[in-house]
Structures are given as C-alpha cells and as structure tokens.
GROMACS .gro file of C-alpha atoms in nm:
model
  504
    1MET     CA    1   1.335  -0.453  -1.198
    2GLN     CA    2   1.071  -0.546  -1.552
    3THR     CA    3   0.815  -0.535  -1.644
    4ALA     CA    4   0.603  -0.580  -1.943
    5SER     CA    5   0.515  -0.241  -2.179
    6VAL     CA    6   0.243  -0.229  -2.371
    7PRO     CA    7   0.316  -0.144  -2.695
    8LYS     CA    8   0.332   0.279  -2.828
    9GLU     CA    9   0.192   0.400  -3.145
   10SER     CA   10   0.372   0.659  -3.326
   11ALA     CA   11   0.396   0.969  -3.131
   12GLU     CA   12   0.158   1.281  -3.115
   13THR     CA   13   0.215   1.656  -3.036
   14SER     CA   14  -0.032   1.764  -2.732
   15ALA     CA   15  -0.152   1.978  -2.952
   16PRO     CA   16  -0.532   2.002  -3.046
   17SER     CA   17  -0.428   1.992  -3.429
   18ARG     CA   18  -0.350   1.712  -3.300
   19GLU     CA   19  -0.636   1.580  -3.472
   20PRO     CA   20  -0.643   1.730  -3.858
   21ASN     CA   21  -0.859   1.561  -4.007
   22LYS     CA   22  -1.196   1.529  -3.770
   23PRO     CA   23  -1.467   1.730  -3.733
   24ALA     CA   24  -1.514   2.066  -3.461
   25ILE     CA   25  -1.838   1.874  -3.412
   26VAL     CA   26  -2.016   1.507  -3.348
   27ALA     CA   27  -2.344   1.609  -3.602
   28GLU     CA   28  -2.506   1.387  -3.400
   29ALA     CA   29  -2.526   1.321  -3.032
   30PRO     CA   30  -2.294   1.025  -2.937
   31ARG     CA   31  -2.494   0.677  -2.875
   32VAL     CA   32  -2.662   0.627  -2.537
   33PHE     CA   33  -2.544   0.275  -2.419
   34ALA     CA   34  -2.784   0.031  -2.407
   35ALA     CA   35  -2.634  -0.078  -2.021
   36PRO     CA   36  -2.844   0.064  -1.804
   37MET     CA   37  -2.635   0.259  -1.477
   38ARG     CA   38  -2.678   0.130  -1.114
   39ALA     CA   39  -2.735   0.437  -0.932
   40THR     CA   40  -2.517   0.383  -0.624
   41LYS     CA   41  -2.604   0.439  -0.337
   42PRO     CA   42  -2.555   0.636  -0.047
   43VAL     CA   43  -2.331   0.483   0.291
   44LYS     CA   44  -2.451   0.563   0.558
   45GLY     CA   45  -2.320   0.753   0.859
   46ARG     CA   46  -2.070   0.923   0.577
   47LEU     CA   47  -1.972   1.254   0.645
   48ALA     CA   48  -1.920   1.518   0.297
   49PRO     CA   49  -1.587   1.483   0.085
   50GLY     CA   50  -1.352   1.728   0.236
   51PHE     CA   51  -1.589   1.783   0.560
   52ALA     CA   52  -1.286   1.615   0.757
   53ALA     CA   53  -1.043   1.858   0.660
   54LYS     CA   54  -1.166   2.166   0.703
   55LEU     CA   55  -1.298   2.034   1.066
   56ASN     CA   56  -0.952   1.953   1.068
   57LEU     CA   57  -0.863   2.263   0.924
   58LEU     CA   58  -1.044   2.488   1.216
   59ALA     CA   59  -0.960   2.276   1.534
   60ASP     CA   60  -0.584   2.371   1.428
   61LEU     CA   61  -0.602   2.759   1.431
   62ALA     CA   62  -0.817   2.717   1.832
   63TRP     CA   63  -0.464   2.561   1.867
   64VAL     CA   64  -0.262   2.781   1.812
   65VAL     CA   65  -0.386   3.051   1.957
   66VAL     CA   66  -0.369   2.772   2.256
   67ALA     CA   67  -0.064   2.779   2.233
   68LEU     CA   68   0.001   3.067   2.221
   69LEU     CA   69  -0.160   3.166   2.501
   70GLY     CA   70  -0.031   2.888   2.680
   71SER     CA   71   0.341   2.940   2.556
   72THR     CA   72   0.335   3.266   2.724
   73LEU     CA   73   0.177   3.138   3.084
   74LEU     CA   74   0.454   2.893   3.096
   75ALA     CA   75   0.725   3.150   3.101
   76GLY     CA   76   0.591   3.269   3.341
   77HIS     CA   77   0.436   3.619   3.132
   78SER     CA   78   0.103   3.746   3.179
   79LEU     CA   79  -0.178   3.759   2.913
   80GLN     CA   80  -0.192   4.173   2.723
   81LEU     CA   81  -0.496   4.170   2.696
   82ALA     CA   82  -0.555   4.508   2.573
   83ASN     CA   83  -0.172   4.569   2.361
   84LEU     CA   84  -0.308   4.628   1.986
   85ASP     CA   85  -0.012   4.422   1.938
   86PHE     CA   86  -0.048   4.127   2.128
   87TRP     CA   87  -0.408   4.052   1.920
   88LEU     CA   88  -0.203   4.180   1.572
   89LEU     CA   89   0.019   3.851   1.678
   90LEU     CA   90  -0.234   3.620   1.760
   91GLY     CA   91  -0.422   3.750   1.430
   92VAL     CA   92  -0.090   3.733   1.167
   93ALA     CA   93  -0.013   3.359   1.332
   94GLY     CA   94  -0.374   3.257   1.207
   95LEU     CA   95  -0.325   3.370   0.938
   96GLY     CA   96  -0.011   3.278   0.820
   97TRP     CA   97  -0.149   2.905   0.896
   98VAL     CA   98  -0.439   2.903   0.682
   99LEU     CA   99  -0.171   3.027   0.351
  100VAL     CA  100   0.078   2.800   0.466
  101GLY     CA  101  -0.100   2.510   0.544
  102THR     CA  102  -0.286   2.568   0.248
  103THR     CA  103  -0.023   2.615  -0.041
  104LEU     CA  104   0.139   2.217   0.117
  105CYS     CA  105  -0.158   2.103   0.063
  106LEU     CA  106  -0.204   2.013   0.438
  107TYR     CA  107  -0.601   2.035   0.464
  108ASP     CA  108  -0.686   1.857   0.112
  109ALA     CA  109  -0.935   1.643   0.088
  110ARG     CA  110  -0.780   1.404  -0.020
  111PHE     CA  111  -0.527   1.448   0.279
  112SER     CA  112  -0.565   1.115   0.527
  113ASP     CA  113  -0.472   1.006   0.145
  114ARG     CA  114  -0.071   1.123   0.253
  115ALA     CA  115   0.144   0.879   0.393
  116PRO     CA  116   0.196   0.920   0.779
  117LEU     CA  117   0.525   1.104   0.795
  118ASP     CA  118   0.480   1.304   0.426
  119ASP     CA  119   0.243   1.427   0.732
  120LEU     CA  120   0.393   1.508   0.943
  121ALA     CA  121   0.637   1.639   0.710
  122LEU     CA  122   0.435   1.936   0.643
  123THR     CA  123   0.271   1.955   0.888
  124SER     CA  124   0.660   2.063   1.094
  125ILE     CA  125   0.718   2.260   0.764
  126THR     CA  126   0.448   2.429   0.871
  127VAL     CA  127   0.523   2.527   1.224
  128VAL     CA  128   0.912   2.614   1.182
  129VAL     CA  129   0.716   2.815   0.914
  130ILE     CA  130   0.454   3.011   1.191
  131THR     CA  131   0.752   2.975   1.446
  132GLY     CA  132   1.000   3.195   1.151
  133VAL     CA  133   0.782   3.417   1.075
  134LEU     CA  134   0.594   3.545   1.495
  135TYR     CA  135   0.966   3.594   1.611
  136LEU     CA  136   0.992   3.813   1.297
  137GLU     CA  137   0.739   3.991   1.383
  138ARG     CA  138   0.690   4.068   1.779
  139LEU     CA  139   1.101   4.177   1.625
  140LEU     CA  140   0.959   4.430   1.487
  141ILE     CA  141   0.667   4.535   1.617
  142ALA     CA  142   0.714   4.531   1.951
  143GLY     CA  143   1.096   4.547   1.931
  144GLY     CA  144   1.160   4.211   2.125
  145MET     CA  145   0.949   4.239   2.359
  146PRO     CA  146   0.772   3.951   2.523
  147VAL     CA  147   0.454   4.101   2.403
  148VAL     CA  148   0.304   3.652   2.428
  149ALA     CA  149   0.654   3.390   2.543
  150LEU     CA  150   0.709   3.210   2.188
  151THR     CA  151   0.986   2.960   2.359
  152PHE     CA  152   0.777   2.652   2.427
  153PHE     CA  153   0.504   2.771   2.170
  154PRO     CA  154   0.664   2.497   1.875
  155LEU     CA  155   0.691   2.246   2.066
  156MET     CA  156   0.286   2.282   2.223
  157LEU     CA  157   0.155   2.364   1.813
  158TRP     CA  158   0.397   2.061   1.651
  159THR     CA  159   0.245   1.784   1.917
  160GLY     CA  160  -0.126   1.940   1.954
  161VAL     CA  161  -0.118   1.977   1.581
  162VAL     CA  162   0.017   1.603   1.533
  163THR     CA  163  -0.192   1.439   1.776
  164LEU     CA  164  -0.549   1.571   1.652
  165ARG     CA  165  -0.493   1.471   1.289
  166HIS     CA  166  -0.288   1.122   1.347
  167LEU     CA  167  -0.557   1.064   1.632
  168VAL     CA  168  -0.882   1.195   1.496
  169PHE     CA  169  -0.862   1.338   1.135
  170ARG     CA  170  -0.728   1.086   0.943
  171ARG     CA  171  -1.023   0.874   1.079
  172LEU     CA  172  -1.277   1.095   1.073
  173ALA     CA  173  -1.206   1.178   0.714
  174VAL     CA  174  -1.197   0.698   0.591
  175ARG     CA  175  -1.600   0.756   0.691
  176GLU     CA  176  -1.642   0.995   0.426
  177GLU     CA  177  -1.823   1.031   0.102
  178PRO     CA  178  -1.578   0.926  -0.188
  179LEU     CA  179  -1.484   1.187  -0.351
  180ASP     CA  180  -1.395   1.126  -0.756
  181GLU     CA  181  -1.638   0.791  -0.960
  182ALA     CA  182  -1.375   0.555  -1.071
  183LEU     CA  183  -1.454   0.380  -1.392
  184ILE     CA  184  -1.239  -0.053  -1.383
  185LEU     CA  185  -1.173  -0.184  -1.716
  186GLY     CA  186  -1.180  -0.518  -1.691
  187ILE     CA  187  -1.400  -0.803  -1.512
  188GLY     CA  188  -1.106  -1.079  -1.363
  189ALA     CA  189  -0.999  -1.126  -1.067
  190MET     CA  190  -0.780  -0.762  -1.063
  191GLY     CA  191  -1.071  -0.600  -1.169
  192ARG     CA  192  -1.246  -0.719  -0.863
  193LEU     CA  193  -0.983  -0.731  -0.676
  194THR     CA  194  -0.951  -0.361  -0.778
  195GLY     CA  195  -1.305  -0.264  -0.706
  196GLU     CA  196  -1.232  -0.408  -0.400
  197HIS     CA  197  -0.982  -0.205  -0.227
  198LEU     CA  198  -1.140   0.118  -0.334
  199ALA     CA  199  -1.437   0.090  -0.164
  200GLU     CA  200  -1.244  -0.073   0.177
  201HIS     CA  201  -1.074   0.261   0.145
  202GLY     CA  202  -1.306   0.428   0.060
  203ARG     CA  203  -1.164   0.784  -0.148
  204ARG     CA  204  -1.314   0.644  -0.477
  205ARG     CA  205  -1.646   0.512  -0.556
  206VAL     CA  206  -1.639   0.327  -0.893
  207CYS     CA  207  -1.993   0.381  -1.031
  208GLY     CA  208  -1.924   0.064  -1.321
  209TYR     CA  209  -1.701  -0.216  -1.463
  210LEU     CA  210  -1.621  -0.290  -1.836
  211ALA     CA  211  -1.592  -0.613  -1.972
  212PHE     CA  212  -1.256  -0.720  -2.244
  213ASN     CA  213  -1.403  -0.943  -2.529
  214ASN     CA  214  -1.255  -1.186  -2.420
  215GLU     CA  215  -1.318  -1.242  -2.028
  216VAL     CA  216  -1.712  -1.321  -1.979
  217GLN     CA  217  -1.901  -1.278  -1.672
  218GLY     CA  218  -1.980  -1.512  -1.417
  219ALA     CA  219  -2.100  -1.632  -1.093
  220ASN     CA  220  -1.787  -1.397  -0.931
  221SER     CA  221  -1.738  -1.152  -1.138
  222PRO     CA  222  -1.886  -0.776  -1.052
  223GLN     CA  223  -2.271  -0.712  -1.099
  224ASN     CA  224  -2.253  -0.323  -1.236
  225VAL     CA  225  -2.134  -0.444  -1.535
  226LEU     CA  226  -2.185  -0.126  -1.757
  227GLY     CA  227  -2.059  -0.376  -2.097
  228LYS     CA  228  -1.722  -0.380  -2.353
  229VAL     CA  229  -1.389  -0.256  -2.387
  230GLU     CA  230  -1.522  -0.123  -2.710
  231GLN     CA  231  -1.784   0.078  -2.559
  232LEU     CA  232  -1.554   0.276  -2.384
  233GLU     CA  233  -1.608   0.611  -2.566
  234GLU     CA  234  -1.950   0.611  -2.511
  235VAL     CA  235  -1.949   0.594  -2.154
  236LEU     CA  236  -1.709   0.860  -2.093
  237ALA     CA  237  -1.959   1.098  -2.286
  238ARG     CA  238  -2.249   0.989  -2.160
  239VAL     CA  239  -2.094   0.959  -1.709
  240PRO     CA  240  -1.831   1.115  -1.499
  241VAL     CA  241  -1.513   0.952  -1.479
  242ASP     CA  242  -1.312   1.064  -1.292
  243VAL     CA  243  -0.966   0.799  -1.317
  244VAL     CA  244  -1.002   0.488  -1.558
  245TYR     CA  245  -0.845   0.157  -1.360
  246ILE     CA  246  -0.693  -0.055  -1.697
  247SER     CA  247  -0.735  -0.375  -1.548
  248GLY     CA  248  -0.612  -0.655  -1.765
  249ASN     CA  249  -0.322  -0.838  -1.856
  250VAL     CA  250  -0.019  -0.737  -2.127
  251GLN     CA  251  -0.031  -1.034  -2.284
  252LYS     CA  252  -0.429  -1.051  -2.348
  253HIS     CA  253  -0.492  -0.760  -2.444
  254ALA     CA  254  -0.240  -0.478  -2.506
  255THR     CA  255  -0.499  -0.398  -2.795
  256GLU     CA  256  -0.746  -0.328  -2.552
  257MET     CA  257  -0.528  -0.199  -2.337
  258GLN     CA  258  -0.338   0.009  -2.594
  259ALA     CA  259  -0.693   0.210  -2.731
  260SER     CA  260  -0.799   0.265  -2.426
  261ILE     CA  261  -0.490   0.475  -2.314
  262LYS     CA  262  -0.552   0.652  -2.625
  263LEU     CA  263  -0.883   0.691  -2.572
  264CYS     CA  264  -0.788   0.858  -2.274
  265GLU     CA  265  -0.577   1.034  -2.348
  266ARG     CA  266  -0.863   1.240  -2.586
  267PHE     CA  267  -1.061   1.301  -2.292
  268GLY     CA  268  -0.815   1.386  -2.081
  269VAL     CA  269  -0.949   1.196  -1.864
  270PRO     CA  270  -0.709   1.077  -1.532
  271PHE     CA  271  -0.629   0.610  -1.625
  272ALA     CA  272  -0.395   0.435  -1.446
  273LEU     CA  273  -0.219   0.111  -1.520
  274PRO     CA  274  -0.098  -0.268  -1.378
  275ALA     CA  275   0.249  -0.146  -1.176
  276HIS     CA  276   0.352  -0.552  -1.119
  277PRO     CA  277   0.192  -0.777  -1.436
  278PHE     CA  278   0.461  -1.049  -1.322
  279ARG     CA  279   0.411  -1.163  -1.009
  280MET     CA  280   0.706  -1.145  -0.743
  281ASP     CA  281   0.761  -1.287  -0.418
  282ARG     CA  282   1.100  -1.137  -0.246
  283ALA     CA  283   1.099  -0.804  -0.455
  284ARG     CA  284   0.902  -0.465  -0.353
  285PRO     CA  285   0.959  -0.139  -0.531
  286GLU     CA  286   1.198   0.116  -0.410
  287HIS     CA  287   0.990   0.392  -0.375
  288GLY     CA  288   0.642   0.221  -0.239
  289HIS     CA  289   0.447   0.525  -0.219
  290ALA     CA  290   0.419   0.511  -0.545
  291VAL     CA  291   0.284   0.212  -0.619
  292ALA     CA  292   0.013   0.147  -0.336
  293ASP     CA  293  -0.298   0.030  -0.495
  294GLY     CA  294  -0.140  -0.141  -0.730
  295TYR     CA  295  -0.111   0.080  -1.043
  296LEU     CA  296   0.109   0.339  -1.215
  297HIS     CA  297  -0.166   0.632  -1.235
  298PHE     CA  298  -0.147   0.891  -1.577
  299VAL     CA  299  -0.294   1.232  -1.640
  300THR     CA  300  -0.288   1.440  -1.958
  301HIS     CA  301  -0.096   1.736  -1.824
  302ALA     CA  302   0.104   1.783  -1.599
  303PRO     CA  303  -0.028   1.817  -1.205
  304GLN     CA  304   0.162   2.061  -1.097
  305PRO     CA  305   0.080   2.077  -0.680
  306HIS     CA  306   0.245   2.292  -0.531
  307GLN     CA  307   0.132   2.515  -0.828
  308MET     CA  308  -0.205   2.424  -0.861
  309ALA     CA  309  -0.256   2.466  -0.426
  310ILE     CA  310  -0.134   2.833  -0.459
  311LYS     CA  311  -0.384   2.883  -0.764
  312ARG     CA  312  -0.665   2.720  -0.506
  313LEU     CA  313  -0.524   2.942  -0.226
  314PHE     CA  314  -0.581   3.259  -0.483
  315ASP     CA  315  -0.895   3.136  -0.550
  316ILE     CA  316  -1.035   3.136  -0.306
  317THR     CA  317  -0.862   3.482  -0.188
  318SER     CA  318  -0.951   3.672  -0.492
  319SER     CA  319  -1.309   3.609  -0.464
  320SER     CA  320  -1.403   3.634  -0.150
  321ALA     CA  321  -1.220   4.014  -0.164
  322ALA     CA  322  -1.397   4.072  -0.499
  323LEU     CA  323  -1.743   3.971  -0.308
  324LEU     CA  324  -1.676   4.191  -0.087
  325ALA     CA  325  -1.486   4.494  -0.245
  326LEU     CA  326  -1.798   4.450  -0.537
  327SER     CA  327  -2.101   4.438  -0.258
  328PRO     CA  328  -2.246   4.740  -0.335
  329LEU     CA  329  -2.278   4.712  -0.772
  330LEU     CA  330  -2.388   4.306  -0.700
  331LEU     CA  331  -2.649   4.495  -0.436
  332THR     CA  332  -2.743   4.820  -0.745
  333VAL     CA  333  -2.791   4.489  -0.965
  334ALA     CA  334  -2.983   4.288  -0.806
  335LEU     CA  335  -3.192   4.602  -0.704
  336LEU     CA  336  -3.250   4.659  -1.054
  337ILE     CA  337  -3.304   4.381  -1.162
  338LYS     CA  338  -3.534   4.333  -0.885
  339ILE     CA  339  -3.760   4.686  -1.057
  340THR     CA  340  -3.791   4.601  -1.406
  341SER     CA  341  -3.807   4.287  -1.478
  342ARG     CA  342  -3.986   4.042  -1.335
  343GLY     CA  343  -3.877   3.654  -1.194
  344PRO     CA  344  -3.601   3.575  -1.009
  345VAL     CA  345  -3.250   3.821  -1.028
  346LEU     CA  346  -3.005   3.497  -0.995
  347PHE     CA  347  -3.037   3.302  -1.326
  348LYS     CA  348  -2.940   2.923  -1.184
  349GLN     CA  349  -2.795   2.772  -1.549
  350LYS     CA  350  -2.683   2.348  -1.537
  351ARG     CA  351  -2.295   2.378  -1.690
  352VAL     CA  352  -2.084   2.049  -1.715
  353GLY     CA  353  -1.781   2.100  -1.388
  354LEU     CA  354  -1.473   1.932  -1.423
  355HIS     CA  355  -1.481   1.485  -1.494
  356GLY     CA  356  -1.867   1.624  -1.659
  357LYS     CA  357  -1.963   1.666  -1.322
  358PRO     CA  358  -2.308   1.930  -1.331
  359PHE     CA  359  -2.290   2.237  -1.134
  360SER     CA  360  -2.521   2.507  -1.103
  361MET     CA  361  -2.398   2.800  -1.231
  362LEU     CA  362  -2.465   3.122  -1.119
  363LYS     CA  363  -2.528   3.487  -1.264
  364PHE     CA  364  -2.772   3.778  -1.309
  365ARG     CA  365  -3.059   3.706  -1.442
  366SER     CA  366  -2.990   3.975  -1.804
  367MET     CA  367  -3.371   3.751  -1.986
  368VAL     CA  368  -3.684   3.775  -1.988
  369VAL     CA  369  -3.794   3.412  -1.751
  370ASN     CA  370  -3.965   3.221  -2.026
  371ALA     CA  371  -3.569   3.239  -2.280
  372GLU     CA  372  -3.497   2.868  -2.306
  373GLU     CA  373  -3.902   2.855  -2.409
  374LEU     CA  374  -3.772   3.134  -2.719
  375LYS     CA  375  -3.477   2.943  -2.761
  376ALA     CA  376  -3.573   2.705  -3.030
  377ARG     CA  377  -3.795   3.017  -3.169
  378LEU     CA  378  -3.492   3.134  -3.244
  379GLU     CA  379  -3.244   2.824  -3.388
  380ALA     CA  380  -3.263   2.981  -3.752
  381MET     CA  381  -3.090   3.316  -3.635
  382ASN     CA  382  -2.756   3.125  -3.475
  383GLU     CA  383  -2.473   3.288  -3.522
  384GLN     CA  384  -2.201   3.096  -3.322
  385SER     CA  385  -2.062   2.787  -3.522
  386GLY     CA  386  -2.044   2.429  -3.341
  387PRO     CA  387  -2.294   2.367  -3.061
  388VAL     CA  388  -2.397   2.709  -2.906
  389PHE     CA  389  -2.607   2.904  -2.943
  390LYS     CA  390  -2.590   3.312  -2.924
  391ILE     CA  391  -2.724   3.631  -3.131
  392LYS     CA  392  -2.590   3.961  -3.126
  393ASN     CA  393  -2.903   4.154  -3.050
  394ASP     CA  394  -3.094   3.898  -2.878
  395PRO     CA  395  -3.454   3.949  -2.843
  396ARG     CA  396  -3.427   3.790  -2.518
  397ILE     CA  397  -3.287   4.000  -2.355
  398THR     CA  398  -3.363   4.302  -2.078
  399ARG     CA  399  -3.264   4.680  -2.126
  400VAL     CA  400  -3.025   4.619  -1.840
  401GLY     CA  401  -2.931   4.270  -1.875
  402ARG     CA  402  -2.748   4.412  -2.225
  403PHE     CA  403  -2.565   4.689  -2.003
  404ILE     CA  404  -2.413   4.451  -1.731
  405ARG     CA  405  -2.398   4.121  -2.085
  406LYS     CA  406  -2.178   4.413  -2.204
  407TYR     CA  407  -2.006   4.466  -1.940
  408SER     CA  408  -1.950   4.102  -1.828
  409ILE     CA  409  -2.110   4.195  -1.490
  410ASP     CA  410  -2.325   3.941  -1.524
  411GLU     CA  411  -2.096   3.686  -1.447
  412LEU     CA  412  -2.032   3.806  -1.081
  413PRO     CA  413  -2.227   3.599  -0.907
  414GLN     CA  414  -1.949   3.308  -1.006
  415LEU     CA  415  -1.709   3.429  -0.759
  416LEU     CA  416  -1.961   3.216  -0.558
  417ASN     CA  417  -1.899   2.896  -0.755
  418VAL     CA  418  -1.515   2.999  -0.705
  419LEU     CA  419  -1.502   3.055  -0.382
  420ARG     CA  420  -1.751   2.695  -0.358
  421GLY     CA  421  -1.496   2.593  -0.539
  422GLU     CA  422  -1.668   2.407  -0.858
  423MET     CA  423  -1.483   2.727  -1.063
  424SER     CA  424  -1.065   2.903  -1.111
  425VAL     CA  425  -1.092   3.249  -1.205
  426VAL     CA  426  -0.952   3.036  -1.468
  427GLY     CA  427  -1.003   2.843  -1.660
  428PRO     CA  428  -1.241   2.674  -1.992
  429ARG     CA  429  -1.606   2.855  -1.922
  430PRO     CA  430  -1.808   2.578  -1.819
  431PRO     CA  431  -2.028   2.437  -2.133
  432LEU     CA  432  -2.414   2.378  -2.150
  433PRO     CA  433  -2.537   2.001  -2.093
  434ASN     CA  434  -2.636   1.969  -2.451
  435GLU     CA  435  -2.323   2.173  -2.629
  436VAL     CA  436  -2.100   1.805  -2.442
  437ALA     CA  437  -2.333   1.564  -2.611
  438LYS     CA  438  -2.214   1.747  -2.945
  439TYR     CA  439  -1.829   1.779  -2.835
  440ALA     CA  440  -1.587   1.551  -2.985
  441ALA     CA  441  -1.394   1.324  -2.818
  442TRP     CA  442  -1.114   1.523  -2.839
  443GLN     CA  443  -1.298   1.879  -2.763
  444ARG     CA  444  -1.399   1.653  -2.370
  445ARG     CA  445  -1.038   1.708  -2.302
  446ARG     CA  446  -1.154   2.071  -2.194
  447LEU     CA  447  -1.311   1.920  -1.906
  448SER     CA  448  -0.981   1.813  -1.772
  449VAL     CA  449  -0.978   2.088  -1.624
  450ARG     CA  450  -1.094   2.383  -1.350
  451PRO     CA  451  -1.347   2.532  -1.596
  452GLY     CA  452  -1.286   2.892  -1.445
  453LEU     CA  453  -1.420   3.364  -1.519
  454THR     CA  454  -1.173   3.426  -1.788
  455CYS     CA  455  -1.056   3.210  -1.989
  456ILE     CA  456  -0.759   3.275  -2.373
  457TRP     CA  457  -1.119   3.324  -2.526
  458GLN     CA  458  -1.241   3.569  -2.320
  459VAL     CA  459  -0.918   3.814  -2.479
  460SER     CA  460  -0.903   3.699  -2.842
  461GLY     CA  461  -1.288   3.877  -2.960
  462ARG     CA  462  -1.473   3.621  -2.728
  463ASN     CA  463  -1.802   3.555  -3.021
  464GLN     CA  464  -1.627   3.707  -3.287
  465ILE     CA  465  -1.430   3.402  -3.349
  466SER     CA  466  -1.523   3.019  -3.408
  467PHE     CA  467  -1.592   2.733  -3.248
  468GLU     CA  468  -1.374   2.585  -3.351
  469GLU     CA  469  -1.103   2.812  -3.293
  470TRP     CA  470  -1.181   2.812  -2.969
  471MET     CA  471  -1.161   2.533  -2.903
  472TYR     CA  472  -0.773   2.545  -2.969
  473LEU     CA  473  -0.729   2.774  -2.756
  474ASP     CA  474  -0.884   2.584  -2.448
  475MET     CA  475  -0.646   2.313  -2.500
  476GLN     CA  476  -0.370   2.566  -2.567
  477TYR     CA  477  -0.428   2.693  -2.216
  478ILE     CA  478  -0.438   2.322  -2.061
  479ASP     CA  479  -0.143   2.155  -2.232
  480HIS     CA  480   0.118   2.479  -2.118
  481TRP     CA  481  -0.122   2.555  -1.809
  482THR     CA  482   0.129   2.763  -1.588
  483LEU     CA  483   0.093   3.039  -1.261
  484ARG     CA  484   0.203   3.309  -1.503
  485THR     CA  485  -0.057   3.210  -1.782
  486ASP     CA  486  -0.348   3.248  -1.532
  487LEU     CA  487  -0.199   3.621  -1.440
  488ASP     CA  488  -0.151   3.784  -1.759
  489LEU     CA  489  -0.519   3.655  -1.887
  490ILE     CA  490  -0.665   3.747  -1.580
  491LEU     CA  491  -0.466   4.108  -1.699
  492LYS     CA  492  -0.590   4.134  -2.056
  493THR     CA  493  -0.888   4.057  -1.921
  494VAL     CA  494  -0.941   4.345  -1.715
  495PRO     CA  495  -0.941   4.598  -2.008
  496VAL     CA  496  -1.130   4.353  -2.241
  497VAL     CA  497  -1.430   4.337  -2.006
  498LEU     CA  498  -1.443   4.715  -1.904
  499THR     CA  499  -1.454   4.766  -2.221
  500GLY     CA  500  -1.717   4.544  -2.383
  501ASN     CA  501  -1.479   4.412  -2.694
  502GLY     CA  502  -1.660   4.103  -2.816
  503ALA     CA  503  -1.964   4.047  -2.610
  504SER     CA  504  -2.350   4.087  -2.693
   0.00000   0.00000   0.00000
C-alpha cells in the first residue's frame, strides 16, 4: 500500500548543537497567546488515572495467594501454616509477581489500550515465570517436599487473573480520567473525527484545536479552537501537551504540516500523522495494531518500553528502600530545621515536569521563610547565566540549610516525588515555571522526559558550568539514554554528593 509522504527538509543531527545560531535563552518571555483557553471540566464518575491498574495489581496478588492455597488443598495436602518455608514461598510468589508484572508493563496505566491478545500473552508469560520460580524455590528450600502443591497452581492462577482482567479491570479502566492532553491541528472532518474518537475512548483529553490557514470555522467545527497552526509554538510554550495530532491533508497542507513536525521535534513533543492519506475500499494495513487510531505516532527519542519499565521499577524500589534506610537521618534533619528556624520543615516549590505539567517538588527548607520575597532584591547578584538564579553565599540560607545544601541532603524528600512518579532517580533537574517561560524552543525538549534527582549536570560541576552547557548536557542525556547511562550517573553522583563538589 502506498502512502503519500511529506517533503523532507535537509537532515539535522539530533544533538543540541543543531541550533548553533540560536541564542541559549530567549531574552523575553514568549508572547502570550491571545485566544482563550477553554477549561476542560472533569466528567462525573471518572476514576483517577491508573486506579484500575493499581486495583488490578492488588486483586492479582490476592489471587496468587488463593491459587497457591487452593492448589495445595486440591492436591490433598494440608496447609502447613506453622512452617516457615510455607510463608517464604507465599512471599516469593507475591514479590515475584510484582517484579515480573512491572517489568513486562502488565500494570501500566495504559494497559487497557493494549490489544487483548497481547495482554493475554503478557499475563501467560508472568504465570509461567512465577510457576517456574516456585518450583525452583521449593526444590532448594524444601528438598522438593510438598510444602505447597503446584499441580493446579498455574491453571487456577491464569484463569482467575485473565477473567478478572478482561471482564472487570479493562472495562473499569475505560471510566478513568484521561491521562494525556492532546492538541489537534486541523478543524476539518479529519480533525473533528479525531477529537470524537479520543473522547469516546477516554484515554486522551483534547485541550484544543488549531486551524490550518485555508480552514474556516463553521457550524460543524469544534468549539475550543485556539487559533491557527502558525501559532503552534505559542500554544506549546503555554499549554502542557502530551501529543499533537496533525490532522491535515498532505496535498493541501504539506508546508504547514512539515513546519509543525519540525516544531514538535524541536520541543520534544510526540506527534501523530495520518496513516491513510488515500481512500481504500478493501485494503487493510498488514499490522493493524500499528495504526489502531488511524495515525502513525512518532517520538523524538527512542521509546525503549521495556527499559523504561525497568527504570520505573528501579525508581520505585530504590526510593522506597532509600526512604526506609535514611529515615533516621531524615528525622534528625527535620528536627534540626524545626529547632533552629521558624517555618515549615518541608518546602514545596512548583516545578515543571514531563511535557510541561506542573507538580510540587519537595525539599527540606534550607532558607528563611520569606526567601522568595528577598529574591527580587538580590537579582543583581545572580552568578548563574540564563534564567537560573544562583548565588554562592546566598544570605537567605540558614545555618542548617548551608550544610544540607552542600551535601544535597535537602533534596532527599524528593524521593517521595520519585515514588509518586512525578520524578525519576536520573533525569534532567525539574525547572521553575519562570525559567521555562524564557526557554528557546529547542531547550524545551528537556521537558520530553521525566525530571530526576541527578543527571549529567550534577556530576559535571553543577553551579560551576554555564546555563547553555547545562542545556547541552541534558540534551545529550535525552538523545543517548540507556539503563547503563543511568547506572553510571548514579555511581558518579555518590562521590560528588559526599564531597559537596560544585554545590552552593
């Protein structure tokens, strides 16, 4: 099947140096977009995003225990509740299910978007792996003795998990609040139908439409039209957008579509192009799941879903373990802050996260209570280039604050942000909203990944390097990310934190 292609421009490299003539910072804030932004009202009865997946995980863990006990009883064995090996097997079964299920993205918040057969395959793999692990463990710790009987375990587990998942939780997930904000380019038939399709499936909320130059708004046009496609940069700079649907006609809108593609690439925003620009009566795509919504989806960096799943699993386990292990230190620091200065122990600061979505970043308070008010008086003393404000001997910092900042102890509460999924252990540091407002378009691409506790900047001198170098280092991380990169950065961060190198 042939499809029309948009004319290509000259190739560019993915490194940030592709913008050699662009200033590192736009000297003024982006022009405010004049079109009104219609607020999206939550639909009554909607559940929180990811709630069905979390509930599904709890139900599956309960069913793992039921299947293990049921299999033992069906095989004619009594339950050895006083046997430590019995509880060890139960624990390994539950922990193994969580680890394997998380690694295979079985409980991803978008699990209901997965094809039923694909979902069935992932569930089957998880059941087989857990059964094999239990057989091996029983052999090692109990010498093969039937502390628990596994004869009926895989069948009972597979039947229960699959039934609950397909009859209950996949249907429950459809009632959840949309996870992503979608911007649609085009107010013609394709753009309107795309918006209706997204609304029906409930996984993405349409935050607005932009019209191509030859499109005129009429009675059948969508209501929340924000302006023209030529204003896309202004909208992306102002509105958090997870994906842009370029619903144009290749023959009529090729130039505008190409410009929109280049802009999305520069911002690091995922985008989708129509998969079928021609009408077909009988032809069907060979692999229908690749164009399930009629669009080909593109991202500006390699998605690597399995590695990303392992990264998220590492974030959860490492942040949980760190919070537990460091709890004496955390309590001591909290007490010292409370005793030595007035004000709250924790400082909540609005930061910009993935795709420009704001969140409250947590830190131990290291400054006086009115630090933000005093900042305006100290602007002239700023020692950092670009929009970032840094002073080596900041007079607003308290005595305890100076110590905890030097050794990055003030950042430890962000482990809670990591646990909640707002941050990752490794990733570009989350910027302030007023800093993002001054970013050039290519610099906003650092918002295309989840922010983190540490990144290349932290191990390269921190406040001793310029803002422009900082941006280049973040782009280098995004373009060449692997799990090994994260591990290397974590290992390099430890001595930097212990020595306080580059901190202020």
